[in-house]
Coordinates of C-alpha atoms (C1' of nucleotides) in Angstrom, one line a residue:
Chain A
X10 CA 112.1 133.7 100.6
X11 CA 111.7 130.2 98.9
X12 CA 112.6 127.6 101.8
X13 CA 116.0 125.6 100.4
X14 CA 113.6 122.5 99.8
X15 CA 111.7 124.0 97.0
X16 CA 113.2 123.2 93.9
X17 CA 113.5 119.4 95.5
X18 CA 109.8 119.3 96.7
X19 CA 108.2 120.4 93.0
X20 CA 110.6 117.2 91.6
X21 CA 109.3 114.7 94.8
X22 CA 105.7 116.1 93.3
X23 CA 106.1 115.2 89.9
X24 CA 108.0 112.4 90.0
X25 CA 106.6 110.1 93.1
X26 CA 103.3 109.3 91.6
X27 CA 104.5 109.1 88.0
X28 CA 107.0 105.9 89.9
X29 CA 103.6 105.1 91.8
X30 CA 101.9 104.5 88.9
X31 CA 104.4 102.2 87.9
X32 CA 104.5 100.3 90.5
X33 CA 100.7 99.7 90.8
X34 CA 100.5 99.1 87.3
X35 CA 103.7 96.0 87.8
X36 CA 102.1 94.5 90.8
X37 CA 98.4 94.1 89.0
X38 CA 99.8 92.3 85.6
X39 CA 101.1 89.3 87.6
X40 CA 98.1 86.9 86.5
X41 CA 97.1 85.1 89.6
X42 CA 99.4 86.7 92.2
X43 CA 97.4 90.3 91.7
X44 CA 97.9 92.0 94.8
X45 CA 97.8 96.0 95.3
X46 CA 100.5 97.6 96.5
X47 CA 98.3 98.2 100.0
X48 CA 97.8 94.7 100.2
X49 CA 101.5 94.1 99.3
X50 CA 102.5 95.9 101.7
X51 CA 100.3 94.8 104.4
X52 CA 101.9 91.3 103.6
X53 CA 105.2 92.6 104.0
X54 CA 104.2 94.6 107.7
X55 CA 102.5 91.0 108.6
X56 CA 105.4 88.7 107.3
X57 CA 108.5 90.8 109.7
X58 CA 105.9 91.3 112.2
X59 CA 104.5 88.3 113.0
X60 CA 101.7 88.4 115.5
X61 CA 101.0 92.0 114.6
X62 CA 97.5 93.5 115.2
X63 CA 95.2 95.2 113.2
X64 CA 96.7 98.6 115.1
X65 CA 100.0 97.7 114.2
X66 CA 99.2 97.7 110.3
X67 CA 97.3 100.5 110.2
X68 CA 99.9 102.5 112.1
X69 CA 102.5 101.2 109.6
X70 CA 100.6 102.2 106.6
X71 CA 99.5 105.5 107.7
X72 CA 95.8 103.9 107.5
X73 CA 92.8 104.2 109.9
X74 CA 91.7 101.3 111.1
X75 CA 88.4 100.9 109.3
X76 CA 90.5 101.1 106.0
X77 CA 93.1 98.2 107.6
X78 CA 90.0 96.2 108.7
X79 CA 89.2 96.4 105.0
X80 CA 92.2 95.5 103.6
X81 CA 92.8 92.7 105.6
X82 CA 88.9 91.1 104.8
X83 CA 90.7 91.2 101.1
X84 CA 93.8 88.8 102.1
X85 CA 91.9 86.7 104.7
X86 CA 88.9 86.2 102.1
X87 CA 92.1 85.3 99.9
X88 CA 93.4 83.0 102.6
X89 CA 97.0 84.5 102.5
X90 CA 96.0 85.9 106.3
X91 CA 94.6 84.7 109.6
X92 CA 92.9 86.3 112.5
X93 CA 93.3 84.8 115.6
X94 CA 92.6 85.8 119.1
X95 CA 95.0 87.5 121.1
X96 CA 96.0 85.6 124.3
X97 CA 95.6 88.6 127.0
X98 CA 93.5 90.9 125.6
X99 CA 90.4 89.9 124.0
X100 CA 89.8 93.1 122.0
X101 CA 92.7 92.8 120.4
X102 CA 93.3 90.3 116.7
X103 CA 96.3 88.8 116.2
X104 CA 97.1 88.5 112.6
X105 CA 99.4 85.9 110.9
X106 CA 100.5 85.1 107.6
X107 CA 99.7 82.0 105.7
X108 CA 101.7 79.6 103.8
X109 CA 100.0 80.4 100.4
X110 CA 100.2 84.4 101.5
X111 CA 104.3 84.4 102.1
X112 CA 104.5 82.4 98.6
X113 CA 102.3 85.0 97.0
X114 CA 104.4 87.6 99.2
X115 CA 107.8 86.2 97.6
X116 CA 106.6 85.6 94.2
X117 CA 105.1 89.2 94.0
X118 CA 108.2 91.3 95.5
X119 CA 110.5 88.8 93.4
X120 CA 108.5 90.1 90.2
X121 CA 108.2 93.2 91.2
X122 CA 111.9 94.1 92.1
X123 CA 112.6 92.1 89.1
X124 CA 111.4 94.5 86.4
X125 CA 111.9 97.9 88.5
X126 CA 115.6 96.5 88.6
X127 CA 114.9 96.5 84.9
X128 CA 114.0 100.0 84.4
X129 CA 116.4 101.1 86.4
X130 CA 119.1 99.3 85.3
X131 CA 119.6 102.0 82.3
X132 CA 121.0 104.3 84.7
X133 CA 124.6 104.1 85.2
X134 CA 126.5 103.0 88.5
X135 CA 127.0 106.8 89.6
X136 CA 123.0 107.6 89.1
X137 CA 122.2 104.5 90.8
X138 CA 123.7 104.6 94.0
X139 CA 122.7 108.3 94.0
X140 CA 119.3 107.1 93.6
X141 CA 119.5 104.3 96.1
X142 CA 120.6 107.1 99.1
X143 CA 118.5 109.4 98.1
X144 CA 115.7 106.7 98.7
X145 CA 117.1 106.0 102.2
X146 CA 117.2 110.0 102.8
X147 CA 113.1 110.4 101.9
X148 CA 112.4 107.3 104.3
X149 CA 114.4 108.7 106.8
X150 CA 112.0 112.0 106.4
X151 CA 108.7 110.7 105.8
X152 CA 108.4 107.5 107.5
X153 CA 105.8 108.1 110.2
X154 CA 104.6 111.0 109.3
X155 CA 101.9 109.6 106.7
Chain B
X23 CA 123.2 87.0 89.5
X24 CA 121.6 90.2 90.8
X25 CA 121.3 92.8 88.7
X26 CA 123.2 96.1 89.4
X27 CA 119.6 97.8 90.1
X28 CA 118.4 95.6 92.4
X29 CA 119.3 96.6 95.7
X30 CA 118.1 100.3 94.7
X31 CA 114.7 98.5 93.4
X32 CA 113.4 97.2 96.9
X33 CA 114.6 100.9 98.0
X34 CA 112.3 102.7 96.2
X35 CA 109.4 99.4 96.3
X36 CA 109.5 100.8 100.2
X37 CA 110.0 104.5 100.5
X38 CA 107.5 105.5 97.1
X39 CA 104.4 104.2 98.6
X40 CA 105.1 106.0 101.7
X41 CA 105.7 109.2 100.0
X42 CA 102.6 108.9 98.1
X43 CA 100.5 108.7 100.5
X44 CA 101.9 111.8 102.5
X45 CA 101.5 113.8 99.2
X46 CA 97.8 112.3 98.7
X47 CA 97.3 112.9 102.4
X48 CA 98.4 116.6 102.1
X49 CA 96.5 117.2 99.0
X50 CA 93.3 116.4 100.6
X51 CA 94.1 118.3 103.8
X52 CA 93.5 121.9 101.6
X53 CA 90.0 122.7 102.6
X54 CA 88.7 124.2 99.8
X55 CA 90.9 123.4 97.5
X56 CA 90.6 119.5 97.4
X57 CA 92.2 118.6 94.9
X58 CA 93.3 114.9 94.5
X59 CA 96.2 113.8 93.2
X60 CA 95.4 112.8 89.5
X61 CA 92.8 115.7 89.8
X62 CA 96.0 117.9 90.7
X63 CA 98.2 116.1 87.8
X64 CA 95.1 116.7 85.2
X65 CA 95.3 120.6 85.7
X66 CA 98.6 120.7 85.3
X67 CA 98.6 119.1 82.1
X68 CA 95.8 120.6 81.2
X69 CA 97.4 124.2 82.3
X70 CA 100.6 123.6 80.5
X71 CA 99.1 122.0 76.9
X72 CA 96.0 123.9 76.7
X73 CA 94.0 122.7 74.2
X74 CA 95.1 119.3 74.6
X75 CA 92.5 116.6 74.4
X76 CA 91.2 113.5 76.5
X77 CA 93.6 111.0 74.9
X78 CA 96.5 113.6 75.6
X79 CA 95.7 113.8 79.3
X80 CA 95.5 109.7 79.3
X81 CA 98.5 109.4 77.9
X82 CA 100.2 111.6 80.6
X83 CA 98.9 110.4 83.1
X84 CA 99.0 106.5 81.9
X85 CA 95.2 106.4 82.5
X86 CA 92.6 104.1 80.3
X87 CA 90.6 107.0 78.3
X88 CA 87.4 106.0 80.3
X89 CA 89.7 106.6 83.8
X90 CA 90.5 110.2 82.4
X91 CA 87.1 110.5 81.1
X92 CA 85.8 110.2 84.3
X93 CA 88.4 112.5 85.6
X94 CA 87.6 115.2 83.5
X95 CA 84.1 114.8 84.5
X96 CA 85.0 115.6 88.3
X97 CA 87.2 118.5 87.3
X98 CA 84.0 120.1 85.0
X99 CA 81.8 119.5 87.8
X100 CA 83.5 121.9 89.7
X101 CA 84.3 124.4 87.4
X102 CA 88.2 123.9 87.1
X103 CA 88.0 122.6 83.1
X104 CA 85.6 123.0 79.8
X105 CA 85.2 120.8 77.6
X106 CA 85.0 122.3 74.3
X107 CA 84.4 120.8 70.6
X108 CA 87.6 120.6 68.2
X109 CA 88.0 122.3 65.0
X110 CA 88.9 120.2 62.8
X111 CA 87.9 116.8 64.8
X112 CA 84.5 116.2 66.0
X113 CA 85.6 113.5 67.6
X114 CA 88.0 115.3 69.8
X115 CA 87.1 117.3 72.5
X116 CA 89.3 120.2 73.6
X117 CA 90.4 121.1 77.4
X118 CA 90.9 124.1 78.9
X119 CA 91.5 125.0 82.1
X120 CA 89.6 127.7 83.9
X121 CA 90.4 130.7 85.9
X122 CA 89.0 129.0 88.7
X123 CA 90.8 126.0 87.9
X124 CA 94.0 127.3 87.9
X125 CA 93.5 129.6 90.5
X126 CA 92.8 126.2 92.6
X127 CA 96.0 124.4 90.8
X128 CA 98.0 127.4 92.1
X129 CA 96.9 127.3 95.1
X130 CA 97.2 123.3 95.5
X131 CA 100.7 123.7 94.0
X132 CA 101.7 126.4 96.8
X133 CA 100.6 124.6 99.9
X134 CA 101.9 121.4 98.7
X135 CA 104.8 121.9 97.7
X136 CA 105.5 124.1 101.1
X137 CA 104.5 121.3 103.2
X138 CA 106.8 119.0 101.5
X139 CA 109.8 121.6 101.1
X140 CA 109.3 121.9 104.8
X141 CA 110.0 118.2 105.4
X142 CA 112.5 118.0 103.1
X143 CA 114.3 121.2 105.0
X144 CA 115.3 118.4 107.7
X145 CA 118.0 117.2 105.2
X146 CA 121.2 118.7 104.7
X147 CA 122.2 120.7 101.2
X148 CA 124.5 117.2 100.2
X149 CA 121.2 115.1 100.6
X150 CA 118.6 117.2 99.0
X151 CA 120.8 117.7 95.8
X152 CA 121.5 114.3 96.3
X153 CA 117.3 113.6 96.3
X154 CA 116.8 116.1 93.7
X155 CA 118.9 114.6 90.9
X156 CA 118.0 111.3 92.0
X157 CA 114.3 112.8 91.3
X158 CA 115.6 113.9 87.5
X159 CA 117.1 110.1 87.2
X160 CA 114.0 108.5 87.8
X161 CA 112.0 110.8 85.4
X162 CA 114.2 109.8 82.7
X163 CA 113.8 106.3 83.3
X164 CA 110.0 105.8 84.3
X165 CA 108.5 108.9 81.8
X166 CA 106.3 107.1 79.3
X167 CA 106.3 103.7 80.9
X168 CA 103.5 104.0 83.1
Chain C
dC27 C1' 82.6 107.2 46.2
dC28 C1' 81.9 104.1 49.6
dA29 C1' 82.6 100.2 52.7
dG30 C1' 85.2 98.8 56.2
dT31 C1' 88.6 100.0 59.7
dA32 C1' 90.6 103.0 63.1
dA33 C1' 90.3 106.7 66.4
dT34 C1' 87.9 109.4 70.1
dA35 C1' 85.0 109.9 73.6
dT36 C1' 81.6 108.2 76.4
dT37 C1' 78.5 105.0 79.2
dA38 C1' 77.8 101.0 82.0
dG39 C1' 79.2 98.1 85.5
dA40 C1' 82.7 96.1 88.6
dT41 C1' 86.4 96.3 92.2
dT42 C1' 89.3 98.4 95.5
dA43 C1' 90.9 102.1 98.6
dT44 C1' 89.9 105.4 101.4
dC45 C1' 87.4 108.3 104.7
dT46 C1' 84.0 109.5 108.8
dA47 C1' 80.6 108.1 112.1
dA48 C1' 78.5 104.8 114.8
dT49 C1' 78.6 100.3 117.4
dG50 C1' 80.3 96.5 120.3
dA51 C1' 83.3 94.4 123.2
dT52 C1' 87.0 94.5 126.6
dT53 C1' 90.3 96.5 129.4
dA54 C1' 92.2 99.9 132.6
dG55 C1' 92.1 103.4 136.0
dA56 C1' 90.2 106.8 139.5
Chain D
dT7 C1' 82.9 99.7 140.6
dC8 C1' 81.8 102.7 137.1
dT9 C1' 83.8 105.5 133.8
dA10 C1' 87.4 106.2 130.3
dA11 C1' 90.0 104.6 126.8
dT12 C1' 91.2 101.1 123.4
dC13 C1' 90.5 97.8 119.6
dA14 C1' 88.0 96.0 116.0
dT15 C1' 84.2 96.2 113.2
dT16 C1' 80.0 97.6 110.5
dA17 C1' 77.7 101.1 107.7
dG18 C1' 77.7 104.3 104.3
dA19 C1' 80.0 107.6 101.2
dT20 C1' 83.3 109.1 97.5
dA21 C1' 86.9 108.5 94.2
dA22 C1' 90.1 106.0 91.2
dT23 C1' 90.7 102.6 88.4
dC24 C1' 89.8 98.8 85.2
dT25 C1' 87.2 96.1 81.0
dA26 C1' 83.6 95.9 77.7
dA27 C1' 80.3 97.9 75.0
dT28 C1' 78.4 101.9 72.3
dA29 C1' 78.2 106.0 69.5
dT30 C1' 80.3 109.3 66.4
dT31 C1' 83.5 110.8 63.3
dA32 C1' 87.6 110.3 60.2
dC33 C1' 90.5 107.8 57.1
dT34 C1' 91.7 104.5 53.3
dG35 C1' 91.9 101.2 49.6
dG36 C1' 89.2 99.4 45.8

DNA sequence: CCAGTAATATTAGATTATCTAATGATTAGA
DNA sequence: TCTAATCATTAGATAATCTAATATTACTGG
């Protein structure tokens, strides 16, 4: 018997990475901001968590922490991140955004919201919100489990 | 003044990543199989347009030809795809998928899209028709512009 | 017809993302 | 205290992606 999900997963599996693509492809083509979506989102993670370890962003973006080590030589070679020691427990890094990383932060997201908002302002206000809970529906199920 | 998509842009900025890389994660989890994701998306072009060429699987797939190139040389590697010369065009090179190959892309297509109908089971019927057309909304917009 | 332009695929070379395995340092617990 | 677990990193591999450069083949306007 086909599980009552099917018909929805084969959609998610086309359509996710064609959006990914997107995405990736936005957040490249801003000259001189050029983050990846990884280290967007490792911005982002940093920015509401201030003080965060490398642990924490790794757990946040489903990563292993060699891969989150990597990712955050890229932004602190960039200067848009700091590693600092972590009062209390030596083993641990404390990692903290920079002035010139929350400005690249802002400018990217503001660029990149601006032209998805674009794209996806040809739907019409029905298809949107639709869209919009249907986002909040997939975080509720995947978040955690990447 | 915001636009009317904006809202519903930092949405799916959030939750698409994080589906991604549960549906690359899963993809890779196939012993055997191992299929990545473009390696998964080329077959199924490839599957449904047989005969197409290298361009026509760029195109899809919003790849530089040199990134599909390369593509196609993994998938030949392994057996899933030939390469074949064009009549007509000696330029062109014609695809085809193999037995192997689709026997693989079936495979890859079952498992995956199990493992994400199972997730998706958590939601009730309202949400996942909710998610699904969302899905078809999205297609329409982002198809093309990748 | 032929000279130049366009199209198709490829190679070469670079960057980034990701993994696993191994190492080092520090803390916690029996 | 000595052993375990935890946190970060280094080392080394593979894959995906790009741009630029290089054939090869097809098309087109004089």
């Amino acid at each position: 018997m086909p599980g009552k999900g099917d018909e929805c997963a084969r959609e998610v599996l086309d359509v996710v990475p064609t959006v990914m693509r997107f995405i990736r492809t936005e957040m490249r083509s801003h000259r001189a901001l050029e983050l990846s979506v990884p280290q967007f989102r490792s911005l982002v993670i940093i920015e509401r968590a201030e003080g965060t370890s490398l642990a924490g962003v790794a757990a946040h973006l489903g990563l292993t922490p060699p891969s989150a080590c990597k990712l955050i030589d890229g932004l602190a070679g960039r200067g848009m991140v700091t590693r600092k020691e972590s009062s209390g427990d030596r083993r641990r890094v404390t990692l903290e955004i920079t002035a010139q990383g929350a400005q690249a932060l802002a400018s990217a997201r503001k660029a990149s919201q601006k032209s998805l908002s674009r794209l996806l302002g040809a739907l019409d206000a029905e298809e949107l919100s639709r869209v919009t809970r249907a986002m909040s529906a997939l975080r509720r199920v995947f978040e955690g489990r990447s």
